[in-house]
Amino acid sequence: MSSIKEAIADEGVRVGAQVDIRTLKRISVQRDINVVLYWEEDMGRKADYESDLADNGHLAEENRPFITIDAFLKFFAETYAMFPKPVDELLADIPIAIEITAVRMYIPKGETETKTLIAGLMPFRDEMES
């Protein structure tokens, strides 16, 4: 039996790959994987989510330099709510490719079980800063 890391690598999710955000969402749901998207390149390349969360956990999620895929997709849906299309169709029209920076195991705060974490960089992080 292959590991989760090997299985998702077979789907194109490996460090350095550009992966459609819809693929990451599907994998996160099907395999119970946490996906974190970073706005800041240096932080995203280190992808030390536990430390980043400890340093930025006091901020509202939308004000942090990173966001979970679920929170981002909720924000995306709210932002584009005026369009008469489901989010998946909007993402087909406005594709978002995430550069994968980490695929590793970790223990989420307050939990005892190890989970898989996928971290990636948002493609428009520099534009969002200006």
XYZ file of C-alpha atoms in Angstrom:
130
model
C 0.000 0.000 0.000
C 1.356 3.410 -0.891
C 1.636 6.262 1.554
C -0.603 9.311 1.320
C 2.394 11.322 0.123
C 3.003 8.830 -2.707
C -0.698 8.701 -3.592
C -1.033 12.469 -3.886
C 2.265 12.652 -5.795
C 0.615 10.350 -8.333
C -2.040 13.082 -8.675
C 0.651 15.699 -9.341
C 0.916 17.105 -5.822
C 4.617 17.320 -5.038
C 6.982 20.098 -3.992
C 7.594 22.501 -6.873
C 4.488 21.498 -8.830
C 1.773 23.940 -9.872
C -1.564 22.430 -8.831
C -5.072 23.709 -9.528
C -6.787 24.822 -6.335
C -9.799 22.623 -7.191
C -7.540 19.560 -7.186
C -6.153 20.543 -3.785
C -9.667 21.007 -2.397
C -10.777 17.612 -3.720
C -7.710 15.885 -2.253
C -8.146 17.665 1.086
C -11.717 16.379 1.359
C -11.129 12.862 0.027
C -8.020 12.205 2.103
C -8.623 14.444 5.153
C -5.524 16.537 4.434
C -4.938 20.086 5.676
C -4.060 22.543 2.909
C -2.581 25.934 3.787
C -2.074 28.691 1.221
C 0.571 31.344 1.828
C 0.496 34.921 0.582
C 4.125 35.684 1.536
C 6.828 33.910 -0.443
C 9.519 33.594 2.245
C 7.073 32.270 4.800
C 5.453 29.971 2.260
C 8.756 28.472 1.170
C 9.613 27.619 4.790
C 6.049 26.372 5.332
C 6.467 26.075 9.103
C 2.724 26.126 9.652
C 2.821 25.303 13.356
C 5.215 28.172 14.099
C 3.412 30.512 11.693
C 0.104 29.755 13.404
C 1.650 30.336 16.839
C 2.998 33.716 15.664
C -0.148 34.817 13.816
C -2.946 32.922 15.536
C -4.130 36.061 17.319
C -5.047 37.608 13.944
C -8.307 36.953 12.148
C -7.659 34.320 9.481
C -8.231 36.795 6.637
C -5.486 39.050 8.083
C -2.813 36.367 8.378
C -0.085 35.870 5.750
C -1.576 32.403 5.129
C -5.060 30.904 4.973
C -6.574 27.443 4.949
C -8.008 26.318 1.639
C -11.507 26.139 3.153
C -11.356 29.724 4.421
C -9.955 30.957 1.100
C -12.685 29.242 -0.923
C -15.344 30.655 1.415
C -13.870 34.142 0.922
C -13.703 33.549 -2.852
C -17.368 32.454 -2.933
C -18.448 35.518 -0.943
C -16.396 37.848 -3.138
C -17.884 36.466 -6.342
C -21.400 35.894 -4.956
C -22.903 38.295 -7.497
C -21.983 35.929 -10.348
C -24.625 33.312 -11.171
C -22.162 30.418 -11.181
C -21.063 27.861 -8.608
C -17.569 28.364 -7.176
C -16.193 25.376 -9.086
C -17.302 26.920 -12.392
C -15.837 30.293 -11.422
C -12.538 28.585 -10.630
C -12.637 26.953 -14.058
C -13.004 30.449 -15.563
C -10.465 32.023 -13.186
C -7.974 29.197 -12.609
C -5.736 29.447 -9.569
C -2.564 27.370 -9.689
C -0.856 26.891 -6.333
C 2.896 26.240 -6.182
C 3.395 23.387 -3.719
C 6.120 24.172 -1.166
C 5.652 21.334 1.334
C 3.972 17.967 1.729
C 4.602 16.573 5.186
C 3.139 15.086 8.309
C 2.337 17.125 11.425
C 0.188 17.034 14.542
C -2.373 19.861 14.532
C -2.576 21.930 17.713
C -4.957 20.374 20.194
C -4.994 17.013 18.426
C -3.109 13.775 18.999
C -3.270 12.201 15.540
C -0.757 12.907 12.789
C -2.173 14.487 9.627
C -0.809 15.355 6.227
C -0.173 19.026 5.493
C 0.128 20.479 2.010
C 1.468 24.039 1.870
C 1.568 26.222 -1.194
C 2.035 29.732 -2.515
C -0.805 31.748 -3.948
C 0.087 32.905 -7.480
C -0.860 36.534 -6.931
C 0.819 37.119 -3.571
C 2.943 40.030 -4.869
C -0.077 41.740 -6.428
C -2.009 41.423 -3.177
C 0.716 43.320 -1.286
C 0.617 46.387 -3.561
